[in-house]
Short mmCIF file of C-alpha atoms (C1' of nucleotides) in Angstrom, two decimals:
data_model
loop_
_atom_site.label_atom_id
_atom_site.label_comp_id
_atom_site.label_asym_id
_atom_site.label_seq_id
_atom_site.Cartn_x
_atom_site.Cartn_y
_atom_site.Cartn_z
CA MET A 430 0.23 -0.39 0.05
CA LEU A 431 0.86 3.43 -0.80
CA GLU A 432 2.43 4.86 2.47
CA GLY A 433 1.07 8.81 1.44
CA MET A 434 -2.40 7.88 0.83
CA THR A 435 -3.62 8.51 4.89
CA THR A 436 -6.29 10.85 3.26
CA ARG A 437 -8.51 9.05 1.16
CA ASP A 438 -12.18 10.86 1.95
CA PRO A 439 -14.32 9.41 4.20
CA ARG A 440 -16.77 10.56 2.96
CA ALA A 441 -15.99 8.53 -0.48
CA ALA A 442 -15.59 5.41 1.65
CA GLY A 443 -18.97 5.72 3.29
CA LEU A 444 -20.77 6.16 0.32
CA ALA A 445 -19.04 3.19 -1.60
CA ARG A 446 -19.89 1.44 1.32
CA LEU A 447 -23.65 2.28 1.29
CA THR A 448 -24.24 1.91 -1.99
CA GLY A 449 -21.94 -1.43 -2.31
CA LEU A 450 -24.32 -3.04 0.16
CA ILE A 451 -26.94 -2.75 -2.51
CA ALA A 452 -24.77 -3.35 -5.73
CA ASP A 453 -25.45 -6.76 -5.46
CA GLU A 454 -28.49 -8.70 -7.49
CA THR A 455 -29.52 -10.79 -4.30
CA ARG A 456 -29.57 -8.25 -2.15
CA ALA A 457 -31.29 -5.59 -4.30
CA ALA A 458 -34.01 -8.49 -4.93
CA CYS A 459 -34.45 -8.96 -0.88
CA LEU A 460 -34.40 -5.45 -0.46
CA LEU A 461 -37.13 -4.39 -3.04
CA ALA A 462 -39.12 -7.64 -1.57
CA LEU A 463 -38.98 -6.25 1.54
CA LEU A 464 -40.30 -2.81 0.50
CA ASP A 465 -43.65 -4.28 1.20
CA GLY A 466 -42.95 -3.63 5.02
CA ARG A 467 -43.55 -6.60 6.35
CA ALA A 468 -41.01 -9.37 8.21
CA TRP A 469 -39.58 -12.14 5.73
CA THR A 470 -38.03 -15.65 7.12
CA ALA A 471 -34.66 -15.79 5.72
CA GLY A 472 -35.99 -19.06 3.77
CA GLU A 473 -38.66 -16.78 2.20
CA LEU A 474 -36.21 -14.51 0.92
CA ALA A 475 -33.54 -17.70 -0.28
CA ARG A 476 -36.49 -18.70 -2.25
CA HIS A 477 -37.60 -15.66 -3.65
CA ALA A 478 -34.40 -14.87 -4.58
CA GLY A 479 -33.28 -18.22 -5.99
CA VAL A 480 -29.93 -18.84 -4.03
CA ALA A 481 -29.45 -21.49 -1.86
CA ALA A 482 -29.83 -20.91 2.09
CA SER A 483 -26.28 -20.52 2.87
CA THR A 484 -25.42 -17.95 0.47
CA LEU A 485 -28.24 -15.92 1.82
CA SER A 486 -27.69 -15.90 5.09
CA GLU A 487 -24.62 -14.27 4.63
CA HIS A 488 -26.37 -11.52 2.63
CA LEU A 489 -28.50 -10.99 5.38
CA GLY A 490 -25.46 -10.57 7.46
CA LYS A 491 -24.35 -7.49 5.86
CA LEU A 492 -27.60 -5.91 5.23
CA VAL A 493 -28.14 -6.07 8.82
CA THR A 494 -24.38 -5.15 9.92
CA GLY A 495 -25.00 -1.89 7.52
CA GLY A 496 -27.77 -1.12 9.13
CA LEU A 497 -30.64 -1.60 6.22
CA LEU A 498 -32.13 -4.43 7.79
CA ALA A 499 -33.56 -5.08 11.58
CA GLU A 500 -33.55 -8.70 12.77
CA GLU A 501 -35.98 -10.29 15.04
CA ARG A 502 -35.25 -14.10 15.96
CA GLN A 503 -38.30 -16.17 16.87
CA GLY A 504 -37.31 -19.74 17.94
CA ARG A 505 -35.70 -21.11 14.95
CA HIS A 506 -36.84 -18.56 12.41
CA ARG A 507 -35.18 -15.41 11.15
CA TYR A 508 -37.36 -12.31 10.28
CA VAL A 509 -35.76 -9.61 9.03
CA ARG A 510 -37.56 -6.08 8.10
CA LEU A 511 -36.28 -2.88 6.41
CA ALA A 512 -34.60 -1.29 9.39
CA ASP A 513 -36.61 1.60 9.50
CA ALA A 514 -38.42 4.76 7.07
CA THR A 515 -35.40 5.84 5.81
CA ALA A 516 -33.56 3.03 4.98
CA ALA A 517 -37.45 1.85 3.00
CA GLN A 518 -36.81 5.79 1.69
CA LEU A 519 -33.46 4.71 0.31
CA VAL A 520 -34.71 1.54 -1.38
CA GLU A 521 -37.51 3.51 -3.23
CA ASP A 522 -35.95 6.47 -4.41
CA LEU A 523 -32.94 3.99 -5.78
CA ALA A 524 -35.30 2.02 -7.36
CA ALA A 525 -37.55 4.94 -8.69
CA ARG A 526 -34.81 5.72 -10.66
CA VAL A 527 -34.24 2.06 -12.14
CA ALA A 528 -38.08 1.28 -12.70
CA PRO A 529 -38.55 3.43 -16.15
CA GLY A 530 -36.05 1.56 -17.90
CA THR A 531 -37.48 -1.59 -16.88
CA ALA A 532 -40.97 -1.26 -16.89
CA VAL A 533 -41.02 -2.03 -20.38
CA ARG A 534 -41.56 -5.42 -19.96
CA ARG A 535 -44.81 -7.20 -20.32
CA PRO A 536 -46.18 -10.09 -18.42
CA ARG A 537 -45.89 -13.56 -20.07
CA THR A 538 -48.28 -15.68 -18.48
CA LEU A 539 -52.19 -14.91 -17.02
CA ARG A 540 -50.73 -15.79 -13.46
CA GLU A 541 -48.16 -12.89 -13.63
CA SER A 542 -50.22 -10.95 -16.11
CA THR A 543 -53.40 -10.77 -13.20
CA ALA A 544 -50.93 -10.68 -10.32
CA GLY A 545 -49.55 -7.81 -11.91
CA SER A 546 -52.03 -6.22 -12.68
CA ALA A 547 -53.57 -6.51 -8.79
CA MET A 548 -50.56 -4.80 -7.73
CA ALA A 549 -50.94 -2.22 -10.71
CA ARG A 550 -54.20 -1.27 -9.03
CA GLY A 551 -53.33 -1.16 -5.39
CA ARG A 552 -50.39 -1.86 -3.28
CA THR A 553 -48.48 -1.09 0.28
CA CYS A 554 -45.26 0.55 -0.62
CA TYR A 555 -43.26 0.03 2.68
CA ASP A 556 -46.08 1.96 4.70
CA HIS A 557 -48.17 3.92 2.25
CA LEU A 558 -50.57 3.29 -0.53
CA ALA A 559 -49.27 3.05 -4.10
CA GLY A 560 -50.67 2.09 -7.45
CA ARG A 561 -53.21 3.32 -9.08
CA LEU A 562 -55.00 3.61 -5.86
CA GLY A 563 -52.29 5.65 -4.16
CA ILE A 564 -52.02 7.80 -7.22
CA VAL A 565 -56.04 8.34 -7.29
CA VAL A 566 -55.93 9.35 -3.13
CA THR A 567 -53.15 11.56 -4.17
CA ASP A 568 -54.90 13.45 -6.68
CA ALA A 569 -57.71 13.78 -4.46
CA PHE A 570 -56.37 15.00 -2.17
CA THR A 571 -54.52 17.83 -4.39
CA ALA A 572 -58.03 18.89 -6.80
CA ARG A 573 -59.42 19.44 -2.91
CA GLY A 574 -56.87 21.53 -1.69
CA LEU A 575 -55.72 19.28 1.03
CA LEU A 576 -52.52 18.39 -0.02
CA ARG A 577 -50.06 20.95 -2.00
CA ARG A 578 -47.86 20.48 -5.12
CA ASP A 579 -47.44 23.43 -7.28
CA THR A 580 -44.93 24.96 -4.94
CA GLY A 581 -43.58 21.80 -3.40
CA PHE A 582 -45.01 19.07 -1.33
CA ALA A 583 -47.28 19.83 1.76
CA LEU A 584 -50.19 19.30 3.67
CA THR A 585 -52.51 22.27 3.68
CA ASP A 586 -54.58 23.19 6.67
CA ALA A 587 -57.68 21.80 5.25
CA GLY A 588 -55.18 18.81 4.94
CA LEU A 589 -54.88 18.52 8.37
CA ARG A 590 -58.02 19.30 9.73
CA TRP A 591 -59.52 16.61 6.67
CA PHE A 592 -57.44 13.82 9.12
CA ASP A 593 -58.84 14.93 12.12
CA THR A 594 -62.49 14.63 10.91
CA ALA A 595 -61.74 11.22 9.51
CA GLY A 596 -60.28 10.35 12.90
CA ILE A 597 -56.98 9.68 11.93
CA ALA A 598 -54.35 9.99 13.93
CA LEU A 599 -51.34 12.17 12.84
CA ASP A 600 -47.57 11.50 14.66
CA ARG A 601 -46.25 14.48 14.68
CA ARG A 602 -43.24 14.13 16.97
CA GLY A 603 -40.25 13.09 15.54
CA ARG A 604 -38.33 13.94 12.42
CA ARG A 605 -40.02 12.20 10.02
CA PRO A 606 -41.64 14.62 7.16
CA LEU A 607 -45.59 14.63 7.41
CA ALA A 608 -46.19 14.10 3.70
CA ARG A 609 -43.35 13.37 1.24
CA ALA A 610 -43.45 12.30 -2.37
CA CYS A 611 -42.52 8.61 -3.42
CA LEU A 612 -42.22 8.23 -7.06
CA ASP A 613 -44.68 5.26 -7.95
CA TRP A 614 -43.21 3.09 -10.37
CA THR A 615 -46.18 1.52 -12.50
CA GLU A 616 -47.92 5.26 -12.80
CA ARG A 617 -44.28 7.56 -12.60
CA ARG A 618 -46.02 9.98 -10.86
CA PRO A 619 -45.41 11.14 -7.23
CA HIS A 620 -48.06 9.61 -4.58
CA LEU A 621 -48.20 10.77 -0.81
CA ALA A 622 -45.55 9.45 1.45
CA GLY A 623 -44.51 10.28 4.69
CA ALA A 624 -46.10 10.36 8.26
CA ALA A 625 -49.61 11.47 6.57
CA GLY A 626 -49.36 8.65 3.89
CA ALA A 627 -48.44 6.13 6.44
CA ALA A 628 -51.52 6.87 9.21
CA LEU A 629 -53.71 6.97 5.91
CA CYS A 630 -52.34 3.35 5.23
CA ARG A 631 -52.62 1.75 8.45
CA HIS A 632 -56.01 3.10 8.89
CA ALA A 633 -57.47 2.13 5.67
CA LEU A 634 -56.17 -1.38 6.41
CA GLN A 635 -57.34 -1.12 9.77
CA ALA A 636 -61.01 -0.04 8.86
CA ARG A 637 -60.84 -2.43 6.18
CA TRP A 638 -61.23 0.20 3.22
CA CYS A 639 -58.77 -2.01 1.31
CA VAL A 640 -57.42 -5.70 2.32
CA ARG A 641 -54.44 -7.52 1.24
CA ILE A 642 -54.76 -10.03 -1.45
CA GLY A 643 -52.47 -13.38 -1.53
CA SER A 644 -49.10 -13.23 0.23
CA GLU A 645 -47.54 -10.27 -2.12
CA ARG A 646 -48.21 -6.52 -1.48
CA ALA A 647 -51.10 -6.03 -3.69
CA VAL A 648 -54.23 -4.56 -1.97
CA LYS A 649 -57.93 -4.52 -3.07
CA VAL A 650 -60.42 -2.09 -1.88
CA THR A 651 -63.80 -3.37 -0.65
CA ASP A 652 -67.14 -2.24 -0.11
CA THR A 653 -66.81 -0.53 2.46
CA GLY A 654 -63.81 1.57 1.13
CA GLU A 655 -64.98 2.69 -2.37
CA ARG A 656 -67.80 4.72 -0.23
CA ALA A 657 -65.43 5.87 2.32
CA LEU A 658 -63.31 6.78 -0.28
CA SER A 659 -66.29 8.64 -2.02
CA GLU A 660 -67.71 10.34 0.76
CA LEU A 661 -64.81 11.59 2.33
CA LEU A 662 -62.38 12.18 -0.81
CA GLY A 663 -64.96 12.64 -3.60
CA ILE A 664 -63.79 9.24 -5.42
CA GLU A 665 -66.07 7.85 -8.23
CA ALA A 666 -66.57 4.11 -7.38
CA GLY A 667 -65.67 2.79 -10.35
CA VAL A 668 -62.30 4.23 -10.90
CA LEU A 669 -60.22 1.64 -8.57
CA ARG A 670 -61.82 -1.53 -10.28
CA MET B 548 -24.93 -20.42 -16.67
CA LEU B 549 -28.51 -21.89 -15.56
CA GLU B 550 -30.99 -22.29 -18.16
CA GLY B 551 -33.53 -22.01 -16.13
CA MET B 552 -33.08 -19.07 -14.79
CA THR B 553 -34.61 -16.35 -16.98
CA THR B 554 -36.88 -14.92 -14.29
CA ARG B 555 -34.47 -13.19 -12.27
CA ASP B 556 -36.08 -9.68 -11.24
CA PRO B 557 -35.01 -7.22 -13.80
CA ARG B 558 -35.77 -4.61 -10.96
CA ALA B 559 -33.42 -6.13 -8.85
CA ALA B 560 -30.48 -5.84 -11.70
CA GLY B 561 -31.35 -2.56 -12.17
CA LEU B 562 -30.89 -1.62 -8.48
CA ALA B 563 -27.87 -3.65 -8.34
CA ARG B 564 -26.43 -1.73 -11.73
CA LEU B 565 -27.25 1.78 -10.54
CA THR B 566 -25.64 1.45 -7.03
CA GLY B 567 -22.55 -0.75 -8.14
CA LEU B 568 -21.59 2.33 -10.23
CA ILE B 569 -21.22 4.12 -6.85
CA ALA B 570 -19.91 1.45 -5.03
CA ASP B 571 -16.26 1.89 -5.70
CA GLU B 572 -14.23 4.57 -3.53
CA THR B 573 -12.98 6.44 -6.45
CA ARG B 574 -15.65 6.79 -8.19
CA ALA B 575 -17.82 7.94 -5.09
CA ALA B 576 -14.76 10.56 -4.97
CA CYS B 577 -15.47 11.85 -8.06
CA LEU B 578 -19.07 12.11 -7.60
CA LEU B 579 -18.87 13.82 -4.16
CA ALA B 580 -16.26 16.31 -6.00
CA LEU B 581 -19.01 17.03 -8.69
CA LEU B 582 -21.56 17.57 -6.64
CA ASP B 583 -20.18 21.44 -6.74
CA GLY B 584 -22.49 21.28 -9.78
CA ARG B 585 -19.36 22.38 -12.36
CA ALA B 586 -17.43 20.56 -14.93
CA TRP B 587 -14.12 19.04 -14.09
CA THR B 588 -11.63 17.65 -16.45
CA ALA B 589 -10.61 13.98 -16.52
CA GLY B 590 -7.19 14.82 -15.45
CA GLU B 591 -8.08 16.93 -11.86
CA LEU B 592 -10.49 14.24 -11.14
CA ALA B 593 -7.75 11.69 -11.16
CA ARG B 594 -5.85 13.84 -9.20
CA HIS B 595 -8.44 14.66 -6.76
CA ALA B 596 -9.01 10.74 -6.23
CA GLY B 597 -5.29 9.98 -6.32
CA VAL B 598 -5.10 7.18 -9.25
CA ALA B 599 -3.36 7.34 -12.38
CA ALA B 600 -4.97 8.77 -14.79
CA SER B 601 -6.20 5.47 -17.31
CA THR B 602 -7.82 4.22 -14.44
CA LEU B 603 -9.76 7.45 -14.12
CA SER B 604 -10.18 7.32 -17.93
CA GLU B 605 -12.65 4.03 -17.48
CA HIS B 606 -14.06 5.31 -14.33
CA LEU B 607 -15.61 8.36 -16.17
CA GLY B 608 -16.65 5.86 -18.63
CA LYS B 609 -18.72 3.76 -17.03
CA LEU B 610 -20.01 6.48 -14.92
CA VAL B 611 -21.29 8.58 -18.69
CA THR B 612 -22.82 4.86 -19.79
CA GLY B 613 -24.58 4.48 -16.82
CA GLY B 614 -26.21 7.91 -17.13
CA LEU B 615 -24.99 9.63 -13.74
CA LEU B 616 -22.40 12.16 -15.97
CA ALA B 617 -22.59 13.99 -18.88
CA GLU B 618 -19.55 14.70 -20.52
CA GLU B 619 -18.17 17.49 -23.12
CA ARG B 620 -15.35 17.07 -25.53
CA GLN B 621 -13.09 20.29 -25.72
CA GLY B 622 -10.12 19.89 -27.54
CA ARG B 623 -7.57 17.62 -25.59
CA HIS B 624 -9.92 18.17 -22.50
CA ARG B 625 -12.73 15.93 -21.40
CA TYR B 626 -15.25 17.65 -18.87
CA VAL B 627 -17.42 15.78 -16.75
CA ARG B 628 -20.27 17.52 -14.90
CA LEU B 629 -23.58 15.07 -12.99
CA ALA B 630 -25.76 14.50 -15.60
CA ASP B 631 -28.77 16.57 -14.56
CA ALA B 632 -31.08 17.63 -11.17
CA THR B 633 -31.68 14.05 -10.54
CA ALA B 634 -28.45 12.29 -10.43
CA ALA B 635 -27.33 15.43 -8.41
CA GLN B 636 -30.30 14.38 -5.94
CA LEU B 637 -29.78 10.42 -5.45
CA VAL B 638 -25.67 11.67 -5.14
CA GLU B 639 -26.71 14.17 -2.49
CA ASP B 640 -29.58 11.38 -0.64
CA LEU B 641 -26.77 8.88 -0.18
CA ALA B 642 -24.26 11.04 0.69
CA ALA B 643 -26.68 12.58 3.55
CA ARG B 644 -26.94 9.29 4.56
CA VAL B 645 -23.46 8.20 5.11
CA ALA B 646 -22.38 11.64 6.80
CA PRO B 647 -23.38 11.50 10.31
CA GLY B 648 -20.89 8.31 10.46
CA THR B 649 -18.09 9.89 9.17
CA ALA B 650 -18.75 13.78 10.49
CA VAL B 651 -16.78 12.98 13.55
CA ARG B 652 -13.27 13.29 11.62
CA ARG B 653 -11.75 16.59 12.75
CA PRO B 654 -9.42 18.50 10.72
CA ARG B 655 -5.62 18.45 11.24
CA THR B 656 -3.88 21.16 9.72
CA LEU B 657 -4.89 24.87 10.02
CA ARG B 658 -5.13 24.52 5.85
CA GLU B 659 -7.32 21.91 6.14
CA SER B 660 -9.27 23.76 9.49
CA THR B 661 -9.81 26.95 7.54
CA ALA B 662 -11.02 25.59 4.26
CA GLY B 663 -13.43 23.01 6.34
CA SER B 664 -15.02 26.29 8.48
CA ALA B 665 -15.20 27.92 4.88
CA MET B 666 -16.82 25.32 3.54
CA ALA B 667 -18.86 24.98 7.15
CA ARG B 668 -19.99 28.75 6.85
CA GLY B 669 -21.28 28.77 3.29
CA ARG B 670 -21.27 26.60 -0.36
CA THR B 671 -22.70 25.18 -3.07
CA CYS B 672 -24.62 22.00 -3.32
CA TYR B 673 -24.96 21.01 -7.22
CA ASP B 674 -27.07 24.08 -7.82
CA HIS B 675 -28.60 25.31 -4.37
CA LEU B 676 -26.97 27.03 -1.25
CA ALA B 677 -25.69 24.93 1.41
CA GLY B 678 -23.88 25.01 4.52
CA ARG B 679 -24.67 27.35 7.34
CA LEU B 680 -25.58 29.73 4.70
CA GLY B 681 -28.47 27.66 3.30
CA ILE B 682 -29.57 26.92 6.84
CA VAL B 683 -30.34 30.62 7.45
CA VAL B 684 -31.68 31.10 4.21
CA THR B 685 -34.25 28.37 4.80
CA ASP B 686 -34.98 29.10 8.19
CA ALA B 687 -35.22 32.64 7.49
CA PHE B 688 -37.95 31.96 4.73
CA THR B 689 -39.80 29.34 7.24
CA ALA B 690 -39.95 31.90 9.73
CA ARG B 691 -41.51 34.86 7.40
CA GLY B 692 -43.74 32.12 6.12
CA LEU B 693 -42.71 32.33 2.87
CA LEU B 694 -41.72 27.98 3.65
CA ARG B 695 -44.13 25.63 4.85
CA ARG B 696 -41.87 22.84 6.74
CA ASP B 697 -44.25 21.67 9.13
CA THR B 698 -46.63 19.72 6.68
CA GLY B 699 -44.07 18.86 4.66
CA PHE B 700 -41.76 21.21 2.34
CA ALA B 701 -43.17 23.80 0.05
CA LEU B 702 -43.09 27.74 -0.51
CA THR B 703 -46.42 29.42 0.33
CA ASP B 704 -48.24 31.74 -1.85
CA ALA B 705 -46.50 34.59 0.05
CA GLY B 706 -43.01 32.87 -0.69
CA LEU B 707 -44.17 33.02 -4.46
CA ARG B 708 -44.56 37.04 -3.85
CA TRP B 709 -40.97 36.99 -2.24
CA PHE B 710 -39.19 35.59 -5.25
CA ASP B 711 -41.82 37.82 -7.58
CA THR B 712 -41.25 41.03 -5.81
CA ALA B 713 -37.27 40.20 -5.51
CA GLY B 714 -37.19 40.04 -9.11
CA ILE B 715 -36.14 36.36 -9.03
CA ALA B 716 -37.82 34.77 -12.10
CA LEU B 717 -38.88 30.72 -11.31
CA ASP B 718 -38.76 28.51 -14.00
CA ARG B 719 -42.26 26.65 -13.23
CA ARG B 720 -42.29 25.03 -16.33
CA GLY B 721 -40.57 20.94 -16.52
CA ARG B 722 -41.01 18.45 -13.52
CA ARG B 723 -38.64 19.47 -11.49
CA PRO B 724 -40.65 20.25 -7.97
CA LEU B 725 -40.35 24.35 -6.69
CA ALA B 726 -39.05 23.35 -3.17
CA ARG B 727 -37.60 20.37 -2.35
CA ALA B 728 -35.49 19.65 0.79
CA CYS B 729 -31.94 18.39 0.88
CA LEU B 730 -30.14 17.28 3.89
CA ASP B 731 -27.34 19.23 4.62
CA TRP B 732 -24.34 17.26 6.01
CA THR B 733 -22.62 19.80 7.85
CA GLU B 734 -25.51 21.51 9.76
CA ARG B 735 -27.92 17.65 9.55
CA ARG B 736 -30.71 19.84 8.78
CA PRO B 737 -32.74 20.17 5.77
CA HIS B 738 -32.14 23.09 3.28
CA LEU B 739 -34.09 24.67 0.01
CA ALA B 740 -33.14 22.55 -3.10
CA GLY B 741 -35.12 22.11 -5.84
CA ALA B 742 -36.03 25.30 -8.77
CA ALA B 743 -36.43 27.83 -6.34
CA GLY B 744 -33.65 26.88 -4.70
CA ALA B 745 -31.38 26.85 -7.80
CA ALA B 746 -32.87 30.09 -8.52
CA LEU B 747 -31.92 31.78 -5.54
CA CYS B 748 -28.32 30.21 -5.83
CA ARG B 749 -28.17 31.67 -9.16
CA HIS B 750 -29.35 34.86 -8.58
CA ALA B 751 -26.99 35.27 -5.09
CA LEU B 752 -24.54 34.62 -7.52
CA GLN B 753 -25.42 37.00 -10.31
CA ALA B 754 -25.63 39.89 -7.47
CA ARG B 755 -22.89 38.79 -6.12
CA TRP B 756 -24.73 38.20 -2.66
CA CYS B 757 -22.06 35.47 -2.16
CA VAL B 758 -18.73 34.74 -4.17
CA ARG B 759 -16.97 31.34 -4.72
CA ILE B 760 -13.58 31.28 -2.42
CA GLY B 761 -10.89 29.04 -3.96
CA SER B 762 -11.18 26.52 -6.43
CA GLU B 763 -13.88 24.50 -4.00
CA ARG B 764 -17.56 25.30 -3.34
CA ALA B 765 -16.98 27.53 -0.79
CA VAL B 766 -18.62 30.82 -1.36
CA LYS B 767 -18.36 33.95 1.01
CA VAL B 768 -21.59 36.65 2.04
CA THR B 769 -20.62 39.95 0.43
CA ASP B 770 -21.17 43.24 2.09
CA THR B 771 -23.88 43.54 -0.70
CA GLY B 772 -25.05 39.96 0.14
CA GLU B 773 -25.42 40.53 4.17
CA ARG B 774 -27.13 44.27 2.93
CA ALA B 775 -29.37 42.37 0.78
CA LEU B 776 -30.10 39.11 3.15
CA SER B 777 -31.14 41.77 6.13
CA GLU B 778 -33.61 44.10 3.90
CA LEU B 779 -35.10 40.90 2.11
CA LEU B 780 -35.09 38.01 4.69
CA GLY B 781 -34.18 40.22 7.54
CA ILE B 782 -30.99 37.70 8.31
CA GLU B 783 -28.72 39.74 10.76
CA ALA B 784 -25.11 40.82 9.32
CA GLY B 785 -23.88 39.23 12.01
CA VAL B 786 -24.72 35.63 12.00
CA LEU B 787 -22.84 34.64 8.49
CA ARG B 788 -19.51 35.58 9.77
"C1'" DG C 703 4.65 19.45 -39.14
"C1'" DC C 704 6.42 18.46 -34.33
"C1'" DG C 705 6.90 17.82 -29.70
"C1'" DA C 706 4.35 18.73 -25.61
"C1'" DG C 707 0.38 17.21 -23.36
"C1'" DA C 708 -4.29 15.28 -22.31
"C1'" DC C 709 -6.93 11.25 -22.63
"C1'" DT C 710 -7.30 6.17 -23.80
"C1'" DT C 711 -6.58 1.36 -24.83
"C1'" DC C 712 -4.52 -2.37 -23.61
"C1'" DG C 713 -2.30 -6.59 -20.79
"C1'" DG C 714 -1.32 -8.56 -16.67
"C1'" DC C 715 -1.55 -8.85 -11.71
"C1'" DG C 716 -3.62 -9.53 -7.16
"C1'" DG C 717 -7.86 -8.99 -4.39
"C1'" DG C 718 -12.29 -9.17 -2.98
"C1'" DT C 719 -17.06 -11.08 -3.63
"C1'" DG C 720 -20.60 -14.15 -4.76
"C1'" DC C 721 -21.61 -19.09 -5.05
"C1'" DC C 722 -22.31 -23.78 -3.79
"C1'" DG C 723 -22.58 -28.32 -0.26
"C1'" DA C 724 -21.48 -30.67 3.54
"C1'" DA C 725 -21.21 -30.16 8.24
"C1'" DG C 726 -22.05 -27.72 12.40
"C1'" DT C 727 -25.86 -25.49 15.86
"C1'" DG C 728 -29.83 -24.46 17.73
"C1'" DT C 729 -35.36 -25.03 17.80
"C1'" DC C 730 -39.65 -27.14 17.81
"C1'" DC C 731 -42.42 -30.90 18.29
"C1'" DG C 732 -43.99 -35.24 19.14
"C1'" DC D 313 -34.84 -37.75 23.88
"C1'" DG D 314 -34.66 -38.14 18.66
"C1'" DG D 315 -35.70 -36.81 14.35
"C1'" DA D 316 -37.16 -32.74 11.56
"C1'" DC D 317 -36.51 -28.34 10.44
"C1'" DA D 318 -33.88 -23.57 10.26
"C1'" DC D 319 -30.60 -21.12 9.55
"C1'" DT D 320 -24.85 -20.77 9.76
"C1'" DT D 321 -20.01 -21.47 9.23
"C1'" DC D 322 -16.64 -23.23 6.66
"C1'" DG D 323 -13.51 -24.39 2.86
"C1'" DG D 324 -13.18 -23.89 -1.85
"C1'" DC D 325 -13.87 -22.82 -6.41
"C1'" DA D 326 -14.63 -19.03 -10.22
"C1'" DC D 327 -15.28 -15.18 -11.79
"C1'" DC D 328 -14.94 -9.86 -11.45
"C1'" DC D 329 -13.20 -5.61 -10.93
"C1'" DG D 330 -10.00 -1.71 -9.96
"C1'" DC D 331 -5.63 -1.04 -10.32
"C1'" DC D 332 -0.58 0.12 -12.76
"C1'" DG D 333 2.35 1.55 -17.04
"C1'" DA D 334 3.50 0.89 -21.39
"C1'" DA D 335 2.08 2.23 -25.60
"C1'" DG D 336 -1.40 4.53 -28.96
"C1'" DT D 337 -4.62 8.32 -30.27
"C1'" DC D 338 -5.89 12.84 -30.74
"C1'" DT D 339 -5.45 18.32 -29.88
"C1'" DC D 340 -3.14 22.22 -29.22
"C1'" DG D 341 0.44 25.73 -29.97
"C1'" DC D 342 4.83 26.60 -31.79
#
DNA sequence: GCGAGACTTCGGCGGGTGCCGAAGTGTCCG
DNA sequence: CGGACACTTCGGCACCCGCCGAAGTCTCGC
């Protein structure tokens, strides 16, 4: 090694280390899968990524050590999930930049096709709503003056009141911004993320405005949900079918 | 290669490719240097990164092919700069996540110390103001009701009027958001980025509210600048010395 | 033109990393 | 308590990638 090279930029080293953590197809596949916001077992991820359990174990070790994943051991299972909202945002942001180039791929089988269009209609993205559903809701917020998007991305006072009257509590402690734009990779437009997006999604699942389909992160709007979205946001019933 | 493995997730492959582009200390150092928003020659970057010209040439090839850098050939020089605002934002966001861990490093020499504190006082971050200067301006915007940060991050109507009366034109075409939060790595708080941040920075340099110091991206507020910031934003003269 | 200078291409070296299967550890359940 | 199961550790293999210096290409200025 060169002796004089003690002045390597520590920021560059850190940046390379962080991105190197994601710069592997298997680890990337895991991170994308974990964007559903739920905890997966190591075995599930190994099958999902198509590698041996031993290989995946090493990958998980790196991701946990690197701070992107958090783990919980339960008996003989090792559950992992994205470490926090900032980790999810990181993966989302990176994935959004990538998606435009790869979104041209067409589904090959009917099963893939229906699964794909279910995902496109509505899904969760970490802890908020995405897909057609996420966009329609975000647009309705904007149209009704609850969300300001022309000069940035922020809830309005009317927006705060809306959450209040809808009975959805907003967690305004912590540094997490209330509203944040998250680029939707099927719609290619931003949808509502941040603490408000998370609160809305949580409430939507709790109140059964929508339910998860299958084991994926796709969701389907229920009849109850259609009524609620129509009443509270003026969203027409047919739009989400 | 395995024949059956045609179903590798293209999104994961793209994500790995993108991050792999940054996951090298030398390339990361280049990207961080280019965050000043200006064009560097290949030779300058090679010296900056401490590698041979031939090595750096290959790195630049990858970064340009990967879409992160744009190049301009002028005679025997090859100038490179960040491809666009989205590329800059990508690097900024990643760097911001990294900074907290590495910011503990203390300057070792007087030269480094003064250069460091000049950077901390004020600098450009791609095309907007950062450092103490960026934070003070952003805080002044918030305090005067020009920028709304409690529910997201957006200019207010008063904010739009401020730009108008200050004679700073805002480019509202294009998809670039007017206001966006960019995490400051010396102050560890968000400062104003986006089209409005860029317009403000451009105006500040044009009207000589601040000038660049040395060849780095540090900037210094002039007397003219102190008067302007005091009049237009109520920023006290002493704060930025 | 012709040399100096900036950049690129090439060959080759060395180290790092992902992959696997086999063996080992810990947990659950009958 | 013993077998099934989930995960981890280990050794070994193959490949990729960054690095350099030498030689090549291109441009500028005299």
